[in-house]
PDB file of C-alpha atoms in Angstrom:
ATOM      1  CA  MET U 279       5.633  -2.777  -3.497  1.00 53.00           C
ATOM      2  CA  ASN U 280       6.327   0.339  -5.592  1.00 63.00           C
ATOM      3  CA  ALA U 281       5.338   3.552  -3.357  1.00 67.00           C
ATOM      4  CA  GLY U 282       3.297   4.710  -6.693  1.00 83.00           C
ATOM      5  CA  SER U 283       1.019   2.013  -6.753  1.00 94.00           C
ATOM      6  CA  VAL U 284      -2.082   1.151  -5.301  1.00 97.00           C
ATOM      7  CA  ILE U 285      -2.315  -2.356  -6.289  1.00 97.00           C
ATOM      8  CA  GLN U 286       0.450  -5.125  -6.855  1.00 97.00           C
ATOM      9  CA  THR U 287      -0.013  -8.697  -7.591  1.00 98.00           C
ATOM     10  CA  GLN U 288       2.673 -11.275  -7.711  1.00 98.00           C
ATOM     11  CA  GLY U 289       2.311 -14.958  -9.578  1.00 98.00           C
ATOM     12  CA  LEU U 290      -1.292 -14.341  -8.225  1.00 98.00           C
ATOM     13  CA  THR U 291      -3.310 -17.578  -8.699  1.00 98.00           C
ATOM     14  CA  ARG U 292      -6.385 -19.196  -7.523  1.00 97.00           C
ATOM     15  CA  TYR U 293      -8.076 -22.915  -8.251  1.00 97.00           C
ATOM     16  CA  PHE U 294     -11.351 -24.144  -7.606  1.00 95.00           C
ATOM     17  CA  GLY U 295     -10.644 -28.020  -6.960  1.00 95.00           C
ATOM     18  CA  SER U 296      -8.834 -28.962 -10.467  1.00 96.00           C
ATOM     19  CA  ARG U 297      -9.754 -25.849 -12.159  1.00 95.00           C
ATOM     20  CA  ARG U 298      -7.449 -23.162 -12.985  1.00 95.00           C
ATOM     21  CA  VAL U 299      -9.305 -19.403 -12.664  1.00 96.00           C
ATOM     22  CA  VAL U 300      -6.513 -16.892 -12.093  1.00 97.00           C
ATOM     23  CA  ASP U 301      -2.822 -17.913 -13.615  1.00 96.00           C
ATOM     24  CA  GLN U 302       0.219 -16.663 -12.327  1.00 97.00           C
ATOM     25  CA  LEU U 303      -0.585 -12.725 -12.411  1.00 97.00           C
ATOM     26  CA  THR U 304       1.504 -10.502 -11.923  1.00 97.00           C
ATOM     27  CA  MET U 305       0.666  -6.352 -12.395  1.00 97.00           C
ATOM     28  CA  SER U 306       1.342  -2.776 -10.954  1.00 97.00           C
ATOM     29  CA  VAL U 307      -1.867  -0.622 -11.223  1.00 97.00           C
ATOM     30  CA  PRO U 308      -0.195   2.879 -10.732  1.00 96.00           C
ATOM     31  CA  ARG U 309      -1.877   6.062  -8.488  1.00 94.00           C
ATOM     32  CA  GLY U 310      -4.426   7.931 -10.270  1.00 92.00           C
ATOM     33  CA  SER U 311      -4.793   5.646 -13.350  1.00 94.00           C
ATOM     34  CA  VAL U 312      -7.486   3.641 -14.862  1.00 94.00           C
ATOM     35  CA  PHE U 313      -7.419   0.021 -15.076  1.00 94.00           C
ATOM     36  CA  ALA U 314     -10.123  -2.856 -16.443  1.00 94.00           C
ATOM     37  CA  PHE U 315      -9.716  -6.328 -16.237  1.00 93.00           C
ATOM     38  CA  ILE U 316     -11.402  -7.484 -19.661  1.00 94.00           C
ATOM     39  CA  GLY U 317     -12.695 -10.689 -20.086  1.00 92.00           C
ATOM     40  CA  ARG U 318     -15.940 -13.078 -20.991  1.00 93.00           C
ATOM     41  CA  ASN U 319     -17.839 -14.311 -17.909  1.00 91.00           C
ATOM     42  CA  GLY U 320     -15.889 -17.102 -15.918  1.00 89.00           C
ATOM     43  CA  SER U 321     -12.381 -15.535 -17.091  1.00 92.00           C
ATOM     44  CA  GLY U 322     -11.417 -14.858 -13.617  1.00 95.00           C
ATOM     45  CA  LYS U 323     -12.072 -10.994 -13.076  1.00 96.00           C
ATOM     46  CA  THR U 324     -14.458 -10.874 -10.378  1.00 95.00           C
ATOM     47  CA  THR U 325     -12.086 -13.999  -8.285  1.00 97.00           C
ATOM     48  CA  THR U 326      -9.122 -11.865  -9.136  1.00 97.00           C
ATOM     49  CA  ILE U 327     -11.008  -8.555  -7.518  1.00 97.00           C
ATOM     50  CA  ARG U 328     -12.598 -11.154  -4.317  1.00 96.00           C
ATOM     51  CA  MET U 329      -8.389 -12.053  -3.790  1.00 98.00           C
ATOM     52  CA  LEU U 330      -7.437  -8.431  -4.057  1.00 98.00           C
ATOM     53  CA  LEU U 331      -9.770  -7.642  -1.211  1.00 97.00           C
ATOM     54  CA  GLY U 332      -8.949 -10.224   0.943  1.00 96.00           C
ATOM     55  CA  LEU U 333     -12.939 -11.987   0.683  1.00 95.00           C
ATOM     56  CA  SER U 334     -10.836 -14.887  -1.074  1.00 96.00           C
ATOM     57  CA  GLU U 335      -7.474 -16.307  -0.591  1.00 96.00           C
ATOM     58  CA  PRO U 336      -5.250 -17.122  -3.345  1.00 97.00           C
ATOM     59  CA  THR U 337      -3.934 -20.812  -3.704  1.00 97.00           C
ATOM     60  CA  ARG U 338      -0.515 -19.067  -4.523  1.00 97.00           C
ATOM     61  CA  GLY U 339       1.352 -16.058  -4.826  1.00 98.00           C
ATOM     62  CA  SER U 340       0.506 -12.304  -3.042  1.00 97.00           C
ATOM     63  CA  SER U 341      -1.310  -9.022  -3.501  1.00 98.00           C
ATOM     64  CA  GLU U 342      -1.235  -5.628  -1.698  1.00 97.00           C
ATOM     65  CA  VAL U 343      -3.773  -3.216  -2.190  1.00 98.00           C
ATOM     66  CA  LEU U 344      -2.551   0.548  -0.867  1.00 97.00           C
ATOM     67  CA  GLY U 345       0.437  -0.932   1.071  1.00 96.00           C
ATOM     68  CA  HIS U 346      -1.164  -3.999   2.589  1.00 97.00           C
ATOM     69  CA  ASP U 347      -1.097  -7.747   2.492  1.00 97.00           C
ATOM     70  CA  SER U 348      -4.352  -8.143   0.765  1.00 97.00           C
ATOM     71  CA  ARG U 349      -5.241 -11.287   3.099  1.00 96.00           C
ATOM     72  CA  HIS U 350      -4.845  -9.384   6.610  1.00 96.00           C
ATOM     73  CA  LEU U 351      -6.634  -5.514   5.280  1.00 96.00           C
ATOM     74  CA  PRO U 352      -7.070  -3.714   8.178  1.00 96.00           C
ATOM     75  CA  PRO U 353     -10.410  -1.816   8.578  1.00 92.00           C
ATOM     76  CA  GLU U 354      -9.158   1.861   8.248  1.00 91.00           C
ATOM     77  CA  VAL U 355      -7.294   0.777   4.906  1.00 94.00           C
ATOM     78  CA  ILE U 356     -10.740  -1.192   3.824  1.00 92.00           C
ATOM     79  CA  ALA U 357     -12.749   2.087   4.583  1.00 90.00           C
ATOM     80  CA  ARG U 358     -10.225   3.846   1.646  1.00 93.00           C
ATOM     81  CA  ILE U 359     -11.802   1.427  -0.595  1.00 95.00           C
ATOM     82  CA  GLY U 360     -14.738   2.207  -2.308  1.00 94.00           C
ATOM     83  CA  TYR U 361     -16.251  -1.221  -3.965  1.00 95.00           C
ATOM     84  CA  MET U 362     -19.343  -2.033  -6.112  1.00 94.00           C
ATOM     85  CA  SER U 363     -20.147  -5.127  -7.020  1.00 90.00           C
ATOM     86  CA  GLU U 364     -22.385  -6.618  -9.711  1.00 85.00           C
ATOM     87  CA  SER U 365     -24.644  -7.936  -7.621  1.00 83.00           C
ATOM     88  CA  HIS U 366     -25.845  -4.560  -5.851  1.00 81.00           C
ATOM     89  CA  THR U 367     -26.613  -5.931  -2.539  1.00 88.00           C
ATOM     90  CA  LEU U 368     -28.898  -3.573  -0.788  1.00 94.00           C
ATOM     91  CA  TYR U 369     -30.932  -3.688   2.469  1.00 94.00           C
ATOM     92  CA  GLU U 370     -34.707  -4.089   0.907  1.00 95.00           C
ATOM     93  CA  SER U 371     -36.839  -2.433   3.018  1.00 97.00           C
ATOM     94  CA  MET U 372     -34.687   0.721   3.918  1.00 97.00           C
ATOM     95  CA  THR U 373     -35.644   3.525   1.367  1.00 98.00           C
ATOM     96  CA  VAL U 374     -32.750   5.273  -0.620  1.00 98.00           C
ATOM     97  CA  ARG U 375     -32.345   7.923   1.731  1.00 97.00           C
ATOM     98  CA  GLN U 376     -32.148   5.368   4.769  1.00 98.00           C
ATOM     99  CA  CYS U 377     -29.531   3.490   2.677  1.00 97.00           C
ATOM    100  CA  GLY U 378     -27.519   6.681   2.559  1.00 97.00           C
ATOM    101  CA  ALA U 379     -27.564   7.220   6.081  1.00 97.00           C
ATOM    102  CA  TYR U 380     -27.228   3.767   7.246  1.00 97.00           C
ATOM    103  CA  GLN U 381     -23.962   3.593   5.208  1.00 95.00           C
ATOM    104  CA  GLY U 382     -22.644   6.817   6.159  1.00 94.00           C
ATOM    105  CA  ARG U 383     -22.097   6.024  10.037  1.00 94.00           C
ATOM    106  CA  PHE U 384     -19.501   3.575   8.350  1.00 90.00           C
ATOM    107  CA  TYR U 385     -17.581   5.768   6.903  1.00 89.00           C
ATOM    108  CA  PRO U 386     -15.712   8.826   8.812  1.00 87.00           C
ATOM    109  CA  ARG U 387     -15.131  10.496   5.226  1.00 90.00           C
ATOM    110  CA  TRP U 388     -18.704   9.842   4.199  1.00 95.00           C
ATOM    111  CA  ASN U 389     -20.196  12.696   1.827  1.00 97.00           C
ATOM    112  CA  PRO U 390     -23.842  13.342   1.401  1.00 97.00           C
ATOM    113  CA  LYS U 391     -23.300  15.721  -0.792  1.00 98.00           C
ATOM    114  CA  VAL U 392     -21.818  13.145  -3.545  1.00 98.00           C
ATOM    115  CA  PHE U 393     -24.447  10.695  -2.470  1.00 98.00           C
ATOM    116  CA  ASP U 394     -27.282  13.185  -2.892  1.00 98.00           C
ATOM    117  CA  SER U 395     -25.506  14.097  -6.045  1.00 98.00           C
ATOM    118  CA  VAL U 396     -25.148  10.824  -7.386  1.00 98.00           C
ATOM    119  CA  VAL U 397     -29.139   9.782  -6.112  1.00 98.00           C
ATOM    120  CA  GLY U 398     -30.018  12.888  -8.030  1.00 98.00           C
ATOM    121  CA  HIS U 399     -28.234  11.723 -11.149  1.00 98.00           C
ATOM    122  CA  PHE U 400     -30.204   8.704 -11.552  1.00 97.00           C
ATOM    123  CA  HIS U 401     -33.585  10.535 -10.763  1.00 97.00           C
ATOM    124  CA  LEU U 402     -33.891   8.557  -7.333  1.00 98.00           C
ATOM    125  CA  ASP U 403     -37.054   9.053  -5.613  1.00 98.00           C
ATOM    126  CA  PRO U 404     -35.188   9.307  -2.143  1.00 97.00           C
ATOM    127  CA  ASN U 405     -38.277   7.768  -0.307  1.00 98.00           C
ATOM    128  CA  THR U 406     -38.523   4.236  -2.626  1.00 98.00           C
ATOM    129  CA  LYS U 407     -37.756   1.182  -1.271  1.00 98.00           C
ATOM    130  CA  ALA U 408     -34.619  -0.217  -2.191  1.00 97.00           C
ATOM    131  CA  GLY U 409     -36.450  -3.431  -2.947  1.00 96.00           C
ATOM    132  CA  ASP U 410     -38.955  -1.552  -5.059  1.00 97.00           C
ATOM    133  CA  LEU U 411     -36.243  -0.393  -7.515  1.00 97.00           C
ATOM    134  CA  SER U 412     -35.472  -1.534 -11.129  1.00 95.00           C
ATOM    135  CA  ARG U 413     -32.033  -3.223 -11.578  1.00 94.00           C
ATOM    136  CA  ASP U 414     -30.586   0.121 -13.157  1.00 94.00           C
ATOM    137  CA  GLU U 415     -31.660   2.187 -10.403  1.00 96.00           C
ATOM    138  CA  ARG U 416     -30.342  -0.404  -7.536  1.00 95.00           C
ATOM    139  CA  ALA U 417     -27.140  -0.244  -9.948  1.00 95.00           C
ATOM    140  CA  GLY U 418     -27.438   3.992  -9.154  1.00 97.00           C
ATOM    141  CA  LEU U 419     -27.825   3.547  -5.776  1.00 97.00           C
ATOM    142  CA  SER U 420     -24.865   1.540  -5.378  1.00 96.00           C
ATOM    143  CA  LEU U 421     -22.422   3.432  -7.129  1.00 97.00           C
ATOM    144  CA  ALA U 422     -23.866   6.525  -4.771  1.00 97.00           C
ATOM    145  CA  ILE U 423     -22.866   4.422  -1.664  1.00 96.00           C
ATOM    146  CA  THR U 424     -19.685   3.277  -2.972  1.00 96.00           C
ATOM    147  CA  LEU U 425     -18.792   6.817  -4.285  1.00 97.00           C
ATOM    148  CA  ALA U 426     -20.079   8.912  -1.249  1.00 97.00           C
ATOM    149  CA  PRO U 427     -16.884   7.745   1.373  1.00 96.00           C
ATOM    150  CA  GLU U 428     -14.633   9.721  -1.454  1.00 96.00           C
ATOM    151  CA  PRO U 429     -12.616   6.418  -1.476  1.00 96.00           C
ATOM    152  CA  GLU U 430      -8.991   6.581  -2.596  1.00 95.00           C
ATOM    153  CA  LEU U 431      -9.281   3.341  -4.542  1.00 96.00           C
ATOM    154  CA  LEU U 432     -12.262   2.755  -6.174  1.00 96.00           C
ATOM    155  CA  ILE U 433     -13.360  -0.906  -7.714  1.00 96.00           C
ATOM    156  CA  LEU U 434     -16.390  -1.634  -9.731  1.00 93.00           C
ATOM    157  CA  ASP U 435     -17.279  -4.901 -10.554  1.00 91.00           C
TER     158      ASP U 435
END
């Protein structure tokens, strides 16, 4: 892998049955850059992200994230990645404040000031239950949870 790359793929391919969703993706994402997948629904963006994070196995090819094989990312590397899925999965019964406190226990670099700043930016009431938030408010809380660990690599789906 190129020492200046945070993501690198070589021939990354994924089939679902006979349907090819990702086809021979070869790329290198330099450290400090902004990189985006642009395409319509069903074009393989989320599938690619899931393979990069080790959440889905490629049919062929390989990928590395932060210098590690994506299929076997160690916990200390996963802790350096901020990932926000489009589903904004949250603990519905927890308040905004409780969601932050709970997530903060899992990240050694959790920055409560970042969490509070993002929550404030979206005008979220810290005492509101996550299940009572609108879709946009849920996105704001998910972003706060994703940014508070001050990730080295940020992946937004």
